[in-house]
Tab-separated table of C-alpha atoms and ligand atoms in Angstrom:
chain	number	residue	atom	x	y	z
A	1	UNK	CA	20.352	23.026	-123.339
A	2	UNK	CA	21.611	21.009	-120.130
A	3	UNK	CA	20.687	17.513	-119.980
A	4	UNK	CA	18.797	16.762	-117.223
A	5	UNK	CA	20.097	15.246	-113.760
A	6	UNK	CA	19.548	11.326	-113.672
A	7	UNK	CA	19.543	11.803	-109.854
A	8	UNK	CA	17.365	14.116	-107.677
A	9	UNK	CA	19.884	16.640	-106.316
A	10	UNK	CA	19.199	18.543	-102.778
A	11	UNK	CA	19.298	22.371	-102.685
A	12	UNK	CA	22.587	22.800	-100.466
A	13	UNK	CA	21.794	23.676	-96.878
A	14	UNK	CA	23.566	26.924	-95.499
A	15	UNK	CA	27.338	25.723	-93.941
A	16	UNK	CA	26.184	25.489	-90.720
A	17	UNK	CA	29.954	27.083	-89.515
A	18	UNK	CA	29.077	30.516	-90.816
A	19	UNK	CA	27.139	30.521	-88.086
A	20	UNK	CA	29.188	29.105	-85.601
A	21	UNK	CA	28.359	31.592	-82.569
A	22	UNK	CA	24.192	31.021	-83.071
A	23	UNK	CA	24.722	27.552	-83.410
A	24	UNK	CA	26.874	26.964	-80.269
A	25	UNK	CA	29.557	25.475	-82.879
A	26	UNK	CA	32.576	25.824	-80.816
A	27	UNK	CA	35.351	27.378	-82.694
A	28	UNK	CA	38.612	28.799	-82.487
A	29	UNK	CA	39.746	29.702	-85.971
A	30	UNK	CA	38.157	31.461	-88.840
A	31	UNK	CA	37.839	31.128	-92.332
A	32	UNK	CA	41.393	32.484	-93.088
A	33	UNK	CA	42.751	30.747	-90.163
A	34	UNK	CA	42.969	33.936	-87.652
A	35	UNK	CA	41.875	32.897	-83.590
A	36	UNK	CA	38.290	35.144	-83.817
A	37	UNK	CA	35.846	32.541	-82.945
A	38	UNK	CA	34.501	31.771	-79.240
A	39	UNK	CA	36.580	29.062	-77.800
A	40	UNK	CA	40.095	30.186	-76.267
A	41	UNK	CA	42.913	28.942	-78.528
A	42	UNK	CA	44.745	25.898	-77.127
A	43	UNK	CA	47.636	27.527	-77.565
A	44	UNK	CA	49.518	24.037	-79.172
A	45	UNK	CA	53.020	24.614	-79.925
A	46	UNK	CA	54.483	24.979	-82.886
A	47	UNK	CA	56.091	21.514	-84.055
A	48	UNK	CA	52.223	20.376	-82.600
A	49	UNK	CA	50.376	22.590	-85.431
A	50	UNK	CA	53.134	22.085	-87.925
A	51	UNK	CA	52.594	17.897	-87.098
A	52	UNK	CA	48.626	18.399	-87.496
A	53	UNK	CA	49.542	20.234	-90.775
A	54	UNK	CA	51.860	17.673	-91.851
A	55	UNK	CA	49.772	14.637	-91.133
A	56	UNK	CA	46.869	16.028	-92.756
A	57	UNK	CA	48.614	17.016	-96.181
A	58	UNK	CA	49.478	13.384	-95.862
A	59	UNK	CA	46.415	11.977	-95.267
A	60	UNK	CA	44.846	14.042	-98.196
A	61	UNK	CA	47.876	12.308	-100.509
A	62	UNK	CA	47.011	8.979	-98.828
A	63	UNK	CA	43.582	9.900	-100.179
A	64	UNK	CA	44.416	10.859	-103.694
A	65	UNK	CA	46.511	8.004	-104.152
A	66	UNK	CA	44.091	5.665	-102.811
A	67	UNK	CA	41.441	6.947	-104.998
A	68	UNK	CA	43.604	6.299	-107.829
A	69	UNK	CA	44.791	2.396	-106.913
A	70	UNK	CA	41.179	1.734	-106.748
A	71	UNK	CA	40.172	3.810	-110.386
A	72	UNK	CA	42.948	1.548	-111.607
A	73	UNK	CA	42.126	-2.127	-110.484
A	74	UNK	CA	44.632	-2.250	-108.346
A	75	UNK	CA	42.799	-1.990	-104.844
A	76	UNK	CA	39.295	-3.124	-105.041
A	77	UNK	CA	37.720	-0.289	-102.814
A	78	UNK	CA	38.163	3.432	-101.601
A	79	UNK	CA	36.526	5.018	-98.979
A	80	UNK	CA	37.706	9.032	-99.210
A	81	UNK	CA	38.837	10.818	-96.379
A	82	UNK	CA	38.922	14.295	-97.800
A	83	UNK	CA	37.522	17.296	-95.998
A	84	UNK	CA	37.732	15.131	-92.701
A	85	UNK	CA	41.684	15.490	-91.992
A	86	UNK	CA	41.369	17.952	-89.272
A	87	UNK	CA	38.580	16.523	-86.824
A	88	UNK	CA	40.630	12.981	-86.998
A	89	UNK	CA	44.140	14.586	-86.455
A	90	UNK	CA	43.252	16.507	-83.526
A	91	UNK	CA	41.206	13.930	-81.833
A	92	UNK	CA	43.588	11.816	-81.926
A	93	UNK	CA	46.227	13.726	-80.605
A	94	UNK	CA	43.784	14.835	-77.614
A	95	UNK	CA	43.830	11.663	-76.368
A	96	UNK	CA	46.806	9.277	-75.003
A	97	UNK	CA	48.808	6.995	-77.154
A	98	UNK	CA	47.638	3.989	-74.970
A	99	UNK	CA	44.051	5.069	-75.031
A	100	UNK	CA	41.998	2.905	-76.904
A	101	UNK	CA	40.442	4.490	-80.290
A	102	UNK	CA	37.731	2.553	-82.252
A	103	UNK	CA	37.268	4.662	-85.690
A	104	UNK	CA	34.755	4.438	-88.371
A	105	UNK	CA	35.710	3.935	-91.958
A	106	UNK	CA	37.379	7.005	-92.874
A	107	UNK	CA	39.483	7.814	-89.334
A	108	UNK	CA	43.007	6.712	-90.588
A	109	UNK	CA	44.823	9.034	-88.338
A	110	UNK	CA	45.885	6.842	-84.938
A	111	UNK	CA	47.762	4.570	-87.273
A	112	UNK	CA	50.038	7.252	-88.612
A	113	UNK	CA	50.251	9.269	-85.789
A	114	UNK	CA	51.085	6.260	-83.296
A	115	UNK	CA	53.767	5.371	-85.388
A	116	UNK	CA	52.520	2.256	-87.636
A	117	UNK	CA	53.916	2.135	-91.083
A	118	UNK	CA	52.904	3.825	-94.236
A	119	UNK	CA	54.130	0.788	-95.658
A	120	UNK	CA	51.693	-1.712	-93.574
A	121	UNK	CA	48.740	0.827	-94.482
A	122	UNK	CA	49.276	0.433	-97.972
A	123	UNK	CA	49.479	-3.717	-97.425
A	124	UNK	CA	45.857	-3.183	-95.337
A	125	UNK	CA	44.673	-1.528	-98.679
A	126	UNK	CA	46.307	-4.656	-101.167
A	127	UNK	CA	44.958	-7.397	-98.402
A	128	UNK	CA	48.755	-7.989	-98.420
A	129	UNK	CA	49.483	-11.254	-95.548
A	130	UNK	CA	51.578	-8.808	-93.679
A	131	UNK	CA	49.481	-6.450	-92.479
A	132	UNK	CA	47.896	-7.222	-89.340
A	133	UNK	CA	44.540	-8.725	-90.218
A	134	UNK	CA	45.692	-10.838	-92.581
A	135	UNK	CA	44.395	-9.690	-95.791
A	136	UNK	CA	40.685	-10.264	-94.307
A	137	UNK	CA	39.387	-7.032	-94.376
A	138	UNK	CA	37.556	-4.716	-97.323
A	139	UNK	CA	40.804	-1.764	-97.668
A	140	UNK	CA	40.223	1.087	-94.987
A	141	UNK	CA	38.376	-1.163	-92.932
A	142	UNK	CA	41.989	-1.324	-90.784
A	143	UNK	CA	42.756	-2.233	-87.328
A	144	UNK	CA	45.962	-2.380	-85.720
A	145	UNK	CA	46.089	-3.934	-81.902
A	146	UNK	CA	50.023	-2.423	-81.668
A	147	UNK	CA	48.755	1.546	-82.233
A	148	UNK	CA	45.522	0.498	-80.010
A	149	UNK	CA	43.477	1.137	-83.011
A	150	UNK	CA	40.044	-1.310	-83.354
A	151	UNK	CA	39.512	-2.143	-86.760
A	152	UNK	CA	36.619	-0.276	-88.931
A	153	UNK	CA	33.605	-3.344	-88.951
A	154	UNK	CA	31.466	-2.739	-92.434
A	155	UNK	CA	28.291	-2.612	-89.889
A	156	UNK	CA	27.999	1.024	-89.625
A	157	UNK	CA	27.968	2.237	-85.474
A	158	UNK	CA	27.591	-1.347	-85.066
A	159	UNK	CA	30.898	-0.613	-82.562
A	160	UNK	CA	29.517	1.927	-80.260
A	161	UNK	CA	28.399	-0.545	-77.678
A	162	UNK	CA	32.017	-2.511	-77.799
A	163	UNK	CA	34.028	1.046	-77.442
A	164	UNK	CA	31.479	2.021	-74.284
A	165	UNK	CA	32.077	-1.484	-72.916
A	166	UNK	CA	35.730	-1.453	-73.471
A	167	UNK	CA	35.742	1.653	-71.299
A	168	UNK	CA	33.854	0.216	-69.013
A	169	UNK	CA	35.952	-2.579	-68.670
A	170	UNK	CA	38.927	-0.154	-67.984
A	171	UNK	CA	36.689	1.463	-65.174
A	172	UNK	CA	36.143	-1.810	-63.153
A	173	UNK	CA	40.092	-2.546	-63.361
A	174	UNK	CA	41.213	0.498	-62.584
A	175	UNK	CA	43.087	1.471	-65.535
A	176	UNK	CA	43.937	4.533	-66.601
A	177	UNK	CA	42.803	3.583	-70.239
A	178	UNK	CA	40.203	5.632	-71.917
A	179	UNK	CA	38.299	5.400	-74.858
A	180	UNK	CA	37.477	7.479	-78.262
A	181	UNK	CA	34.480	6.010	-80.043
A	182	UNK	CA	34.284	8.075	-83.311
A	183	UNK	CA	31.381	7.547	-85.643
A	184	UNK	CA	29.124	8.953	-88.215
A	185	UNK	CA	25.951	11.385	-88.501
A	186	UNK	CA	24.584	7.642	-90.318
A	187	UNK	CA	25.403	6.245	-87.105
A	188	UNK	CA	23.392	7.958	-84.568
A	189	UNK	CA	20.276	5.951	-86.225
A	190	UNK	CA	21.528	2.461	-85.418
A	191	UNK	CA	20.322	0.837	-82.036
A	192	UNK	CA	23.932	0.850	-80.700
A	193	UNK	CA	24.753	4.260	-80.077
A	194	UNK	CA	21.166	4.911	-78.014
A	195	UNK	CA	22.670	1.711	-76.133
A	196	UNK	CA	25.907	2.731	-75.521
A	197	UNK	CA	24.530	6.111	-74.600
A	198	UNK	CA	21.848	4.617	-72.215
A	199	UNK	CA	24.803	2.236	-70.648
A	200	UNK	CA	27.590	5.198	-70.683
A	201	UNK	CA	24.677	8.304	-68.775
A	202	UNK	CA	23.808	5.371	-66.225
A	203	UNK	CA	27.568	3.624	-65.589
A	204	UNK	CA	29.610	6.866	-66.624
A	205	UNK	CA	32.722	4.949	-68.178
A	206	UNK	CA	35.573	6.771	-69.739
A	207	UNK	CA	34.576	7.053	-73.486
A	208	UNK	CA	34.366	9.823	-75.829
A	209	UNK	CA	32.192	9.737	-78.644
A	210	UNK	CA	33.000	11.601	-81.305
A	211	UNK	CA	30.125	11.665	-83.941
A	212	UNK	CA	31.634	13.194	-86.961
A	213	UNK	CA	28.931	14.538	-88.970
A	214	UNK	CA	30.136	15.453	-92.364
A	215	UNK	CA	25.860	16.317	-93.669
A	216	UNK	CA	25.670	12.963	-95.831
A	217	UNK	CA	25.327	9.240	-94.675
A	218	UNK	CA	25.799	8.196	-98.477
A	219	UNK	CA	22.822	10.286	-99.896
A	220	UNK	CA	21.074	10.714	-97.063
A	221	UNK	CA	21.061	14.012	-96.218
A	222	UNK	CA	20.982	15.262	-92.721
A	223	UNK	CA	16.971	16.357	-91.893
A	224	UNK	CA	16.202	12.458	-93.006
A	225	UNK	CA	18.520	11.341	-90.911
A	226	UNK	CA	17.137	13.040	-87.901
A	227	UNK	CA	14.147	15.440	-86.184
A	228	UNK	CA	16.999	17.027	-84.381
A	229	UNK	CA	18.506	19.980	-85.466
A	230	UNK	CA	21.889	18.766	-83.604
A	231	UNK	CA	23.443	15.485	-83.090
A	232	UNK	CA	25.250	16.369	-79.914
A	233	UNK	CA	21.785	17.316	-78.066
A	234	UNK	CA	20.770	13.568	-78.505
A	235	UNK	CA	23.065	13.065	-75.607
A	236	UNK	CA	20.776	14.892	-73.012
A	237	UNK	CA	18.355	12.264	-73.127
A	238	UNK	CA	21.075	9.965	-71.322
A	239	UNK	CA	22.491	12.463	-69.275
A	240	UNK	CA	25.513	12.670	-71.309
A	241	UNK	CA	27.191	15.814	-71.076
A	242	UNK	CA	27.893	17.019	-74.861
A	243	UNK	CA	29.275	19.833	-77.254
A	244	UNK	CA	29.275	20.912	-80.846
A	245	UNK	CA	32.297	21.867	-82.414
A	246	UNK	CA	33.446	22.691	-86.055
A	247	UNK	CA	35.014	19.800	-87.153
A	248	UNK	CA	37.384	21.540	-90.141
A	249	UNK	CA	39.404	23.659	-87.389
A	250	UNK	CA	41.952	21.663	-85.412
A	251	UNK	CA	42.620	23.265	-82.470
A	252	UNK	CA	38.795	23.527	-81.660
A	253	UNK	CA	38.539	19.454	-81.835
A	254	UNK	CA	41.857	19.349	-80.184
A	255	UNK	CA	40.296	21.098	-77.199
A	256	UNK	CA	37.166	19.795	-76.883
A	257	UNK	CA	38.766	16.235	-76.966
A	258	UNK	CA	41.337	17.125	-74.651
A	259	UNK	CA	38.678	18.516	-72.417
A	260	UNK	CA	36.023	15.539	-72.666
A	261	UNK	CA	39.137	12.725	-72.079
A	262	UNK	CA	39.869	14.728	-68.673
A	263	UNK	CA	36.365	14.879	-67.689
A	264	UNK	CA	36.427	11.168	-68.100
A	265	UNK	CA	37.617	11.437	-64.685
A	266	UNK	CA	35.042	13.691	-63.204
A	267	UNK	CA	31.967	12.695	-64.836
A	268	UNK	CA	32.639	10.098	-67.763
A	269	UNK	CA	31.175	10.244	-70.647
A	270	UNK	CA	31.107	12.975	-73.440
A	271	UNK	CA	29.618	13.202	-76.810
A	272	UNK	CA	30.953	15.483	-78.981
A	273	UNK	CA	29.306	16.617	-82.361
A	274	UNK	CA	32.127	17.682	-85.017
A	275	UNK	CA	30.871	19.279	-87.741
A	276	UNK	CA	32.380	18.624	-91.056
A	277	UNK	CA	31.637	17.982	-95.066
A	278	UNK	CA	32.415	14.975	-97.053
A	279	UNK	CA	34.074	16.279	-100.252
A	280	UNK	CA	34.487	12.746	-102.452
A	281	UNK	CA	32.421	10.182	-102.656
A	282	UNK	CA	30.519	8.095	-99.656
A	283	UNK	CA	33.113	5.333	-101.089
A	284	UNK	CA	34.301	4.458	-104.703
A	285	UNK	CA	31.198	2.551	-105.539
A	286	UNK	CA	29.198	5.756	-105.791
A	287	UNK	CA	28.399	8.839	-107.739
A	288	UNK	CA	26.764	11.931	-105.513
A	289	UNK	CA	26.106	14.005	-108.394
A	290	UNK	CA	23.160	12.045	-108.530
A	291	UNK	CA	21.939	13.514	-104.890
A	292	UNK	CA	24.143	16.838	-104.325
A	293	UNK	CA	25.042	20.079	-106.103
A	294	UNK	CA	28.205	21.163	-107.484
A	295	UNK	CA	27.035	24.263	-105.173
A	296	UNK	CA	27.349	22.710	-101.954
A	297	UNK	CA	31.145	21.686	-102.886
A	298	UNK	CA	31.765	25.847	-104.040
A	299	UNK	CA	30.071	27.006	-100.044
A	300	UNK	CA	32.470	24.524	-98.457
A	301	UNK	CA	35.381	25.498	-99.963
A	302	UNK	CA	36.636	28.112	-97.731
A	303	UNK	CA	36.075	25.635	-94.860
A	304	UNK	CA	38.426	23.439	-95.987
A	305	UNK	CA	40.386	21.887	-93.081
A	306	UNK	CA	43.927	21.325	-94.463
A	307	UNK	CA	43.589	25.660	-95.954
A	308	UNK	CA	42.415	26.827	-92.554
A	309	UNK	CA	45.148	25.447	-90.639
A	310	UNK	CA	47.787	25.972	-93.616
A	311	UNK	CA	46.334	29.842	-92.980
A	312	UNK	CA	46.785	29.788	-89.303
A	313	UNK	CA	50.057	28.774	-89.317
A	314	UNK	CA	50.823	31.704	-91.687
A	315	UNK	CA	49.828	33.960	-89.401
A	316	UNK	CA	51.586	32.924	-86.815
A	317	UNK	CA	55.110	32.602	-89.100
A	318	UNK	CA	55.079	29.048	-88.435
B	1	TPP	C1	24.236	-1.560	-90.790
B	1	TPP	C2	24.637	-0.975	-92.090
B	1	TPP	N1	23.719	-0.379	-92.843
B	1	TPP	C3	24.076	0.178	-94.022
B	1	TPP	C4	25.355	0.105	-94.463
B	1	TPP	C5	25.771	0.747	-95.777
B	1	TPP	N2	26.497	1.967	-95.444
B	1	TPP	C6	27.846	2.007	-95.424
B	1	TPP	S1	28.420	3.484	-94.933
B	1	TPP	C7	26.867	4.086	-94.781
B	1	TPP	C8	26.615	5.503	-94.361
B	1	TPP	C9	27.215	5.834	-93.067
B	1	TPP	O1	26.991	7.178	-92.811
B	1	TPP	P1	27.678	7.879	-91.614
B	1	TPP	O2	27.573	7.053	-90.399
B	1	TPP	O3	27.129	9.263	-91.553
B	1	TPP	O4	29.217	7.925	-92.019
B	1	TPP	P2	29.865	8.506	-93.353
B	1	TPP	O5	29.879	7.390	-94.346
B	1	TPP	O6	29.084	9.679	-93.786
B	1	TPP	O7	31.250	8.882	-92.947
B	1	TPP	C10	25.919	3.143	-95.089
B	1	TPP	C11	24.466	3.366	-95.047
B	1	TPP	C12	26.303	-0.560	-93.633
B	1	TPP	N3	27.572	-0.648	-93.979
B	1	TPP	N4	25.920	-1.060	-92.440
């Protein structure tokens, strides 16, 4: 006899990027990493895919070894990244080193790829004195002013408004300087993103948000989250162009980023709706066999980001 679950576990939804085409779920790659899907492949170069591959085996490490410090005493708290390698990778490559890039608790990607140290990261995770808040922040809540890279606040979305204002800002002077705003499915329901929506349809600054939705905001699953069947169409009510995309395949973020930072310049704003799955925890003070299935993990599987791309590059004897 099984005992029963303490917890009230969801029936898995179907993995909405099966149905990529239906869904307008941009997409380049397939399962088994082969270009079928119905966005035109970016065609990246080689040492570009193999650098997305590399950064995201790294991150996953970074992610395993995190988990680990913090199972151990030795870090006092983990927020996994797994499953959400790709979308961060390739965003952040889409956009310009000097671009601004305000992340949400999981995005660790503009640190490594901008060329801060592995070494500082780990001191952000000990609250070591050298790294560059000072110890003052929970670990993965990092910021780093020399990569351009605004620090994770605990307020969830609570920096929407502050990344459509700092594009603003970069509007009225001129600057070339854009903005990625990248933030959570949990997100969408704070007061600051329909305000830095409303602001960014009416004043058309150069920000992209990128809401990655990865169908859990802790154990909150995605229909009580929202009426909407989509995230991105939340952006027509402000006039804000937007697009869906399938967050586990890099060069489909890659190219809807890169296309949404050069329509900065044409019309301003994008929002852009990357779909994804959490596969650890919401953080390591949690336990979501107590609200999802072992199921859901098992449909996801083939999805997996870091697999997909390892496949793609495969085929193309990279
Ligand atoms: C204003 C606020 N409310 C609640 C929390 C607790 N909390 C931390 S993360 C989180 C869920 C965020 O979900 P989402 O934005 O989808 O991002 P995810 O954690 O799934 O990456 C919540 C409710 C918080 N940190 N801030």
């Amino acid at each position: 006899m099984t005992t029963p679950s303490a917890g009230n576990p969801r029936t898995p939804m179907p993995v909405p990027l099966e149905h990529a085409g239906e869904l307008g779920i941009r997409q380049v790659i397939d399962q088994n990493g082969e270009v079928k899907g119905n966005l035109d492949d970016p065609n990246l170069s080689r040492d570009e895919v193999r650098m997305f591959y590399e950064t995201m085996v790294l991150l996953r490490a970074i992610d395993e070894r995190g988990w680990k410090l913090q199972r151990s005493g030795r870090i006092a708290f983990w927020i996994p990244l797994r499953g959400q390698e790709a979308v961060q990778v390739a965003a952040t490559h889409a956009m310009a080193p000097s671009d601004w890039i305000f992340r949400e608790h999981r995005t660790m990607s503009p640190w490594l790829m901008r060329g801060a140290s592995l070494e500082l990261l780990f001191a952000q995770l000990f609250g070591a004195v050298s790294e560059p808040q000072k110890g003052r922040r929970l670990p993965c809540l990092m910021g780093n002013r020399a990569v351009n890279m605004v620090q994770g606040p605990t307020q969830v979305g609570s920096f929407i408004s502050h990344a459509c204002g700092v594009a603003w800002a970069a509007k009225l002077k001129g600057s070339e300087v854009k903005v990625l705003g990248t933030f959570g499915d949990g997100a969408t329901s704070r007061g600051e993103f329909h305000s830095a929506m409303n602001f960014a349809g009416i004043h058309r600054p150069p920000v992209v948000f990128l809401c990655i939705n990865n169908s859990w905001a802790v154990s909150t699953p995605l229909d009580c989250q929202t009426a909407s069947t989509e995230f991105a169409a939340k952006g027509n009510a402000y006039e804000v162009p937007n697009v869906r995309v399938d967050g586990n395949d890099p060069l489909a973020v890659y190219a809807v980023t890169k296309k949404a930072r050069a329509d900065t310049d044409v019309h301003g704003p994008t929002l852009i709706e990357a779909i994804t799955w959490r596969q650890g925890f919401h953080t390591s003070s949690d336990n979501p066999d107590l609200y999802r299935l072992e199921k859901e993990s098992e449909l996801w599987k083939p999805w997996d980001p870091v697999s997909r791309t390892k496949k793609y590059l495969e085929h193309e004897g990279w």
